[in-house]
mmCIF file with all atom_site columns, C-alpha atoms in Angstrom:
data_model
loop_
_atom_site.group_PDB
_atom_site.id
_atom_site.type_symbol
_atom_site.label_atom_id
_atom_site.label_alt_id
_atom_site.label_comp_id
_atom_site.label_asym_id
_atom_site.label_entity_id
_atom_site.label_seq_id
_atom_site.pdbx_PDB_ins_code
_atom_site.Cartn_x
_atom_site.Cartn_y
_atom_site.Cartn_z
_atom_site.occupancy
_atom_site.B_iso_or_equiv
_atom_site.pdbx_formal_charge
_atom_site.auth_seq_id
_atom_site.auth_comp_id
_atom_site.auth_asym_id
_atom_site.auth_atom_id
_atom_site.pdbx_PDB_model_num
ATOM 1   C CA . MET A 1 1   ? -9.269  15.598 26.968  1.00 79.00 ? 28  MET A CA 1
ATOM 2   C CA . ALA A 1 2   ? -11.053 13.370 29.490  1.00 85.00 ? 29  ALA A CA 1
ATOM 3   C CA . GLU A 1 3   ? -14.447 14.368 28.060  1.00 94.00 ? 30  GLU A CA 1
ATOM 4   C CA . HIS A 1 4   ? -13.286 13.557 24.521  1.00 96.00 ? 31  HIS A CA 1
ATOM 5   C CA . ASN A 1 5   ? -11.974 10.174 25.644  1.00 97.00 ? 32  ASN A CA 1
ATOM 6   C CA . LYS A 1 6   ? -15.312 9.430  27.343  1.00 98.00 ? 33  LYS A CA 1
ATOM 7   C CA . TYR A 1 7   ? -17.229 9.987  24.103  1.00 98.00 ? 34  TYR A CA 1
ATOM 8   C CA . ILE A 1 8   ? -14.777 8.140  21.859  1.00 98.00 ? 35  ILE A CA 1
ATOM 9   C CA . ARG A 1 9   ? -14.849 5.213  24.290  1.00 98.00 ? 36  ARG A CA 1
ATOM 10  C CA . GLU A 1 10  ? -18.648 5.163  23.956  1.00 98.00 ? 37  GLU A CA 1
ATOM 11  C CA . ALA A 1 11  ? -18.265 4.975  20.161  1.00 98.00 ? 38  ALA A CA 1
ATOM 12  C CA . ILE A 1 12  ? -15.772 2.115  20.537  1.00 98.00 ? 39  ILE A CA 1
ATOM 13  C CA . ARG A 1 13  ? -18.068 0.365  23.035  1.00 98.00 ? 40  ARG A CA 1
ATOM 14  C CA . LEU A 1 14  ? -20.980 0.602  20.592  1.00 98.00 ? 41  LEU A CA 1
ATOM 15  C CA . SER A 1 15  ? -18.787 -0.752 17.786  1.00 98.00 ? 42  SER A CA 1
ATOM 16  C CA . ARG A 1 16  ? -17.775 -3.802 19.807  1.00 98.00 ? 43  ARG A CA 1
ATOM 17  C CA . GLU A 1 17  ? -21.158 -4.500 21.391  1.00 98.00 ? 44  GLU A CA 1
ATOM 18  C CA . HIS A 1 18  ? -23.144 -4.427 18.173  1.00 98.00 ? 45  HIS A CA 1
ATOM 19  C CA . MET A 1 19  ? -20.457 -6.155 16.102  1.00 97.00 ? 46  MET A CA 1
ATOM 20  C CA . LEU A 1 20  ? -20.530 -9.028 18.597  1.00 97.00 ? 47  LEU A CA 1
ATOM 21  C CA . LYS A 1 21  ? -24.353 -9.107 18.391  1.00 97.00 ? 48  LYS A CA 1
ATOM 22  C CA . GLY A 1 22  ? -24.116 -9.472 14.606  1.00 96.00 ? 49  GLY A CA 1
ATOM 23  C CA . ALA A 1 23  ? -25.579 -6.064 13.718  1.00 96.00 ? 50  ALA A CA 1
ATOM 24  C CA . GLY A 1 24  ? -22.820 -5.296 11.224  1.00 95.00 ? 51  GLY A CA 1
ATOM 25  C CA . GLY A 1 25  ? -19.202 -4.248 10.991  1.00 96.00 ? 52  GLY A CA 1
ATOM 26  C CA . PRO A 1 26  ? -17.076 -2.967 13.897  1.00 98.00 ? 53  PRO A CA 1
ATOM 27  C CA . PHE A 1 27  ? -18.076 0.685  13.764  1.00 98.00 ? 54  PHE A CA 1
ATOM 28  C CA . GLY A 1 28  ? -19.730 2.968  16.317  1.00 98.00 ? 55  GLY A CA 1
ATOM 29  C CA . ALA A 1 29  ? -20.399 6.693  16.620  1.00 98.00 ? 56  ALA A CA 1
ATOM 30  C CA . VAL A 1 30  ? -21.938 9.263  18.929  1.00 98.00 ? 57  VAL A CA 1
ATOM 31  C CA . VAL A 1 31  ? -23.026 12.851 18.287  1.00 98.00 ? 58  VAL A CA 1
ATOM 32  C CA . VAL A 1 32  ? -22.489 15.239 21.193  1.00 98.00 ? 59  VAL A CA 1
ATOM 33  C CA . LYS A 1 33  ? -23.867 18.734 21.731  1.00 98.00 ? 60  LYS A CA 1
ATOM 34  C CA . ASP A 1 34  ? -23.389 20.865 24.823  1.00 97.00 ? 61  ASP A CA 1
ATOM 35  C CA . GLY A 1 35  ? -21.825 17.949 26.694  1.00 97.00 ? 62  GLY A CA 1
ATOM 36  C CA . LYS A 1 36  ? -24.718 15.573 26.038  1.00 98.00 ? 63  LYS A CA 1
ATOM 37  C CA . ILE A 1 37  ? -24.925 12.581 23.676  1.00 98.00 ? 64  ILE A CA 1
ATOM 38  C CA . ILE A 1 38  ? -27.818 13.330 21.320  1.00 98.00 ? 65  ILE A CA 1
ATOM 39  C CA . GLY A 1 39  ? -27.286 10.484 18.867  1.00 98.00 ? 66  GLY A CA 1
ATOM 40  C CA . ARG A 1 40  ? -25.804 6.994  18.973  1.00 98.00 ? 67  ARG A CA 1
ATOM 41  C CA . GLY A 1 41  ? -25.116 4.767  16.016  1.00 98.00 ? 68  GLY A CA 1
ATOM 42  C CA . TRP A 1 42  ? -23.494 1.507  15.052  1.00 98.00 ? 69  TRP A CA 1
ATOM 43  C CA . ASN A 1 43  ? -23.060 -0.222 11.753  1.00 98.00 ? 70  ASN A CA 1
ATOM 44  C CA . GLN A 1 44  ? -26.344 -1.832 10.665  1.00 98.00 ? 71  GLN A CA 1
ATOM 45  C CA . VAL A 1 45  ? -25.509 -2.553 7.033   1.00 97.00 ? 72  VAL A CA 1
ATOM 46  C CA . THR A 1 46  ? -25.992 -6.325 7.174   1.00 97.00 ? 73  THR A CA 1
ATOM 47  C CA . SER A 1 47  ? -28.668 -6.488 9.868   1.00 97.00 ? 74  SER A CA 1
ATOM 48  C CA . GLY A 1 48  ? -30.816 -3.857 8.145   1.00 97.00 ? 75  GLY A CA 1
ATOM 49  C CA . ASN A 1 49  ? -29.911 -4.703 4.545   1.00 97.00 ? 76  ASN A CA 1
ATOM 50  C CA . ASP A 1 50  ? -29.032 -1.023 4.121   1.00 97.00 ? 77  ASP A CA 1
ATOM 51  C CA . PRO A 1 51  ? -25.625 -0.123 2.665   1.00 96.00 ? 78  PRO A CA 1
ATOM 52  C CA . THR A 1 52  ? -26.065 3.453  3.952   1.00 97.00 ? 79  THR A CA 1
ATOM 53  C CA . ALA A 1 53  ? -26.606 2.408  7.592   1.00 98.00 ? 80  ALA A CA 1
ATOM 54  C CA . HIS A 1 54  ? -23.075 3.210  8.700   1.00 98.00 ? 81  HIS A CA 1
ATOM 55  C CA . ALA A 1 55  ? -22.541 4.168  12.341  1.00 98.00 ? 82  ALA A CA 1
ATOM 56  C CA . GLU A 1 56  ? -22.057 7.865  11.605  1.00 98.00 ? 83  GLU A CA 1
ATOM 57  C CA . VAL A 1 57  ? -25.161 8.111  9.418   1.00 98.00 ? 84  VAL A CA 1
ATOM 58  C CA . VAL A 1 58  ? -27.269 6.277  12.015  1.00 98.00 ? 85  VAL A CA 1
ATOM 59  C CA . ALA A 1 59  ? -25.965 8.572  14.786  1.00 98.00 ? 86  ALA A CA 1
ATOM 60  C CA . ILE A 1 60  ? -26.650 11.682 12.676  1.00 98.00 ? 87  ILE A CA 1
ATOM 61  C CA . ARG A 1 61  ? -30.186 10.502 11.926  1.00 98.00 ? 88  ARG A CA 1
ATOM 62  C CA . GLU A 1 62  ? -30.867 9.900  15.628  1.00 98.00 ? 89  GLU A CA 1
ATOM 63  C CA . ALA A 1 63  ? -29.364 13.260 16.633  1.00 98.00 ? 90  ALA A CA 1
ATOM 64  C CA . CYS A 1 64  ? -31.416 15.156 14.042  1.00 98.00 ? 91  CYS A CA 1
ATOM 65  C CA . LYS A 1 65  ? -34.560 13.362 15.155  1.00 98.00 ? 92  LYS A CA 1
ATOM 66  C CA . SER A 1 66  ? -33.890 14.095 18.827  1.00 97.00 ? 93  SER A CA 1
ATOM 67  C CA . LEU A 1 67  ? -33.409 17.818 18.107  1.00 97.00 ? 94  LEU A CA 1
ATOM 68  C CA . SER A 1 68  ? -36.088 18.011 15.363  1.00 98.00 ? 95  SER A CA 1
ATOM 69  C CA . THR A 1 69  ? -33.668 19.665 12.954  1.00 97.00 ? 96  THR A CA 1
ATOM 70  C CA . PHE A 1 70  ? -31.572 18.858 9.912   1.00 97.00 ? 97  PHE A CA 1
ATOM 71  C CA . SER A 1 71  ? -28.664 21.018 11.110  1.00 97.00 ? 98  SER A CA 1
ATOM 72  C CA . LEU A 1 72  ? -26.335 19.804 13.831  1.00 98.00 ? 99  LEU A CA 1
ATOM 73  C CA . GLN A 1 73  ? -24.254 22.970 13.838  1.00 97.00 ? 100 GLN A CA 1
ATOM 74  C CA . GLY A 1 74  ? -22.392 23.234 17.123  1.00 97.00 ? 101 GLY A CA 1
ATOM 75  C CA . ALA A 1 75  ? -22.388 19.456 17.651  1.00 98.00 ? 102 ALA A CA 1
ATOM 76  C CA . GLU A 1 76  ? -19.421 17.106 17.328  1.00 98.00 ? 103 GLU A CA 1
ATOM 77  C CA . ILE A 1 77  ? -19.148 13.498 16.228  1.00 98.00 ? 104 ILE A CA 1
ATOM 78  C CA . TYR A 1 78  ? -16.994 10.810 17.814  1.00 98.00 ? 105 TYR A CA 1
ATOM 79  C CA . THR A 1 79  ? -16.478 7.728  15.700  1.00 98.00 ? 106 THR A CA 1
ATOM 80  C CA . SER A 1 80  ? -14.522 4.528  16.151  1.00 98.00 ? 107 SER A CA 1
ATOM 81  C CA . CYS A 1 81  ? -13.030 4.885  12.657  1.00 98.00 ? 108 CYS A CA 1
ATOM 82  C CA . GLU A 1 82  ? -12.160 7.706  10.267  1.00 97.00 ? 109 GLU A CA 1
ATOM 83  C CA . PRO A 1 83  ? -15.384 8.328  8.320   1.00 97.00 ? 110 PRO A CA 1
ATOM 84  C CA . CYS A 1 84  ? -15.710 6.831  4.854   1.00 96.00 ? 111 CYS A CA 1
ATOM 85  C CA . PRO A 1 85  ? -16.494 9.287  2.035   1.00 96.00 ? 112 PRO A CA 1
ATOM 86  C CA . MET A 1 86  ? -20.268 8.762  2.386   1.00 97.00 ? 113 MET A CA 1
ATOM 87  C CA . CYS A 1 87  ? -20.177 9.406  6.130   1.00 98.00 ? 114 CYS A CA 1
ATOM 88  C CA . LEU A 1 88  ? -17.831 12.347 5.710   1.00 97.00 ? 115 LEU A CA 1
ATOM 89  C CA . ALA A 1 89  ? -20.287 13.896 3.255   1.00 97.00 ? 116 ALA A CA 1
ATOM 90  C CA . ALA A 1 90  ? -23.158 13.266 5.684   1.00 98.00 ? 117 ALA A CA 1
ATOM 91  C CA . ILE A 1 91  ? -21.154 14.970 8.436   1.00 98.00 ? 118 ILE A CA 1
ATOM 92  C CA . TYR A 1 92  ? -20.653 18.016 6.227   1.00 98.00 ? 119 TYR A CA 1
ATOM 93  C CA . TRP A 1 93  ? -24.329 18.065 5.191   1.00 98.00 ? 120 TRP A CA 1
ATOM 94  C CA . ALA A 1 94  ? -25.354 17.885 8.860   1.00 98.00 ? 121 ALA A CA 1
ATOM 95  C CA . ARG A 1 95  ? -23.036 20.827 9.604   1.00 98.00 ? 122 ARG A CA 1
ATOM 96  C CA . LEU A 1 96  ? -21.236 19.090 12.476  1.00 98.00 ? 123 LEU A CA 1
ATOM 97  C CA . SER A 1 97  ? -18.458 21.240 13.933  1.00 98.00 ? 124 SER A CA 1
ATOM 98  C CA . LYS A 1 98  ? -15.719 18.665 14.562  1.00 98.00 ? 125 LYS A CA 1
ATOM 99  C CA . ILE A 1 99  ? -14.845 15.009 13.999  1.00 98.00 ? 126 ILE A CA 1
ATOM 100 C CA . TYR A 1 100 ? -12.960 12.839 16.480  1.00 98.00 ? 127 TYR A CA 1
ATOM 101 C CA . TYR A 1 101 ? -11.995 9.332  15.342  1.00 98.00 ? 128 TYR A CA 1
ATOM 102 C CA . SER A 1 102 ? -9.945  6.308  16.436  1.00 98.00 ? 129 SER A CA 1
ATOM 103 C CA . ASN A 1 103 ? -9.019  3.833  13.672  1.00 97.00 ? 130 ASN A CA 1
ATOM 104 C CA . ASN A 1 104 ? -8.089  5.279  10.277  1.00 96.00 ? 131 ASN A CA 1
ATOM 105 C CA . ARG A 1 105 ? -8.991  4.334  6.702   1.00 93.00 ? 132 ARG A CA 1
ATOM 106 C CA . THR A 1 106 ? -5.861  2.191  6.329   1.00 93.00 ? 133 THR A CA 1
ATOM 107 C CA . ASP A 1 107 ? -6.813  0.230  9.438   1.00 96.00 ? 134 ASP A CA 1
ATOM 108 C CA . ALA A 1 108 ? -10.238 -0.358 7.844   1.00 95.00 ? 135 ALA A CA 1
ATOM 109 C CA . ALA A 1 109 ? -8.634  -1.452 4.559   1.00 93.00 ? 136 ALA A CA 1
ATOM 110 C CA . ASP A 1 110 ? -6.465  -3.905 6.507   1.00 94.00 ? 137 ASP A CA 1
ATOM 111 C CA . ILE A 1 111 ? -9.641  -5.746 7.592   1.00 96.00 ? 138 ILE A CA 1
ATOM 112 C CA . ASN A 1 112 ? -11.167 -5.614 4.090   1.00 94.00 ? 139 ASN A CA 1
ATOM 113 C CA . PHE A 1 113 ? -13.368 -2.491 4.232   1.00 93.00 ? 140 PHE A CA 1
ATOM 114 C CA . ASP A 1 114 ? -13.448 -0.283 1.109   1.00 86.00 ? 141 ASP A CA 1
ATOM 115 C CA . ASP A 1 115 ? -12.890 3.130  2.701   1.00 88.00 ? 142 ASP A CA 1
ATOM 116 C CA . ASP A 1 116 ? -9.407  3.727  1.270   1.00 86.00 ? 143 ASP A CA 1
ATOM 117 C CA . PHE A 1 117 ? -10.466 2.509  -2.194  1.00 90.00 ? 144 PHE A CA 1
ATOM 118 C CA . LEU A 1 118 ? -13.462 4.870  -2.140  1.00 93.00 ? 145 LEU A CA 1
ATOM 119 C CA . TYR A 1 119 ? -11.300 7.853  -1.194  1.00 92.00 ? 146 TYR A CA 1
ATOM 120 C CA . ARG A 1 120 ? -9.046  7.092  -4.194  1.00 93.00 ? 147 ARG A CA 1
ATOM 121 C CA . GLU A 1 121 ? -12.018 6.473  -6.509  1.00 95.00 ? 148 GLU A CA 1
ATOM 122 C CA . ILE A 1 122 ? -13.712 9.797  -5.712  1.00 94.00 ? 149 ILE A CA 1
ATOM 123 C CA . SER A 1 123 ? -10.559 11.724 -6.542  1.00 94.00 ? 150 SER A CA 1
ATOM 124 C CA . LEU A 1 124 ? -10.531 10.283 -10.085 1.00 96.00 ? 151 LEU A CA 1
ATOM 125 C CA . ALA A 1 125 ? -12.069 12.079 -13.045 1.00 96.00 ? 152 ALA A CA 1
ATOM 126 C CA . ILE A 1 126 ? -15.554 10.709 -13.809 1.00 95.00 ? 153 ILE A CA 1
ATOM 127 C CA . GLU A 1 127 ? -14.357 8.932  -16.943 1.00 95.00 ? 154 GLU A CA 1
ATOM 128 C CA . HIS A 1 128 ? -11.709 7.016  -14.950 1.00 96.00 ? 155 HIS A CA 1
ATOM 129 C CA . ARG A 1 129 ? -13.943 5.672  -12.183 1.00 96.00 ? 156 ARG A CA 1
ATOM 130 C CA . SER A 1 130 ? -14.711 1.960  -12.000 1.00 96.00 ? 157 SER A CA 1
ATOM 131 C CA . ILE A 1 131 ? -18.503 2.497  -12.228 1.00 96.00 ? 158 ILE A CA 1
ATOM 132 C CA . PRO A 1 132 ? -19.384 4.184  -15.534 1.00 96.00 ? 159 PRO A CA 1
ATOM 133 C CA . MET A 1 133 ? -21.402 7.412  -15.366 1.00 95.00 ? 160 MET A CA 1
ATOM 134 C CA . GLN A 1 134 ? -23.482 8.950  -18.137 1.00 95.00 ? 161 GLN A CA 1
ATOM 135 C CA . GLN A 1 135 ? -25.308 12.268 -18.032 1.00 95.00 ? 162 GLN A CA 1
ATOM 136 C CA . LEU A 1 136 ? -28.869 12.281 -19.422 1.00 97.00 ? 163 LEU A CA 1
ATOM 137 C CA . LEU A 1 137 ? -31.574 14.954 -19.931 1.00 97.00 ? 164 LEU A CA 1
ATOM 138 C CA . ARG A 1 138 ? -29.663 17.786 -18.234 1.00 97.00 ? 165 ARG A CA 1
ATOM 139 C CA . ASP A 1 139 ? -31.844 20.494 -19.815 1.00 97.00 ? 166 ASP A CA 1
ATOM 140 C CA . GLU A 1 140 ? -35.014 18.930 -18.401 1.00 97.00 ? 167 GLU A CA 1
ATOM 141 C CA . ALA A 1 141 ? -33.470 18.562 -14.965 1.00 97.00 ? 168 ALA A CA 1
ATOM 142 C CA . LEU A 1 142 ? -32.166 22.147 -15.032 1.00 97.00 ? 169 LEU A CA 1
ATOM 143 C CA . THR A 1 143 ? -35.766 23.322 -15.349 1.00 97.00 ? 170 THR A CA 1
ATOM 144 C CA . VAL A 1 144 ? -36.457 21.937 -11.876 1.00 97.00 ? 171 VAL A CA 1
ATOM 145 C CA . PHE A 1 145 ? -33.280 23.558 -10.509 1.00 96.00 ? 172 PHE A CA 1
ATOM 146 C CA . ASN A 1 146 ? -34.391 26.901 -11.947 1.00 97.00 ? 173 ASN A CA 1
ATOM 147 C CA . GLU A 1 147 ? -37.810 26.489 -10.351 1.00 96.00 ? 174 GLU A CA 1
ATOM 148 C CA . TRP A 1 148 ? -36.093 25.801 -7.010  1.00 95.00 ? 175 TRP A CA 1
ATOM 149 C CA . ALA A 1 149 ? -33.912 28.894 -7.399  1.00 95.00 ? 176 ALA A CA 1
ATOM 150 C CA . ALA A 1 150 ? -37.052 31.029 -7.960  1.00 96.00 ? 177 ALA A CA 1
ATOM 151 C CA . LYS A 1 151 ? -39.095 29.407 -5.173  1.00 96.00 ? 178 LYS A CA 1
ATOM 152 C CA . ASP A 1 152 ? -39.881 31.955 -2.431  1.00 94.00 ? 179 ASP A CA 1
ATOM 153 C CA . ASP A 1 153 ? -40.917 29.512 0.297   1.00 95.00 ? 180 ASP A CA 1
ATOM 154 C CA . LYS A 1 154 ? -37.975 27.085 0.130   1.00 90.00 ? 181 LYS A CA 1
ATOM 155 C CA . VAL A 1 155 ? -36.168 25.998 3.267   1.00 89.00 ? 182 VAL A CA 1
ATOM 156 C CA . LYS A 1 156 ? -32.465 26.539 2.603   1.00 85.00 ? 183 LYS A CA 1
ATOM 157 C CA . TYR A 1 157 ? -29.995 23.991 3.842   1.00 83.00 ? 184 TYR A CA 1
#
């Protein structure tokens, strides 16, 4: 447990330090593999004008770069807050093995972050979501999917 607390405290430290510096919201994350931090991240949404620059995504990007791979299988992520749906999806795509977090989505909602709203929104049927969606040119796009399926030299992920 002491090791886990060490890593989650680093995520919390990053959240505070960079929030106080004006980098973005109060979120930090670290990716750990084999007892070593391989990626650090903090919220950079406002400082980088990038709505995808959440702490978890930044930490995943750094970890992948440091290992020269797109798969972080066997690694774990420690984050100062329960991941939002975007970050949770990124964690799954990166194949991380476990998530440790401190604050939860309700805590984030209490300070006016949209995490809880987004979790509810995603569970709605497409036609009931607040941003309208319309499917276009599926047959043309399926041609590309079929070409991918037949491609012999693709890198699966």
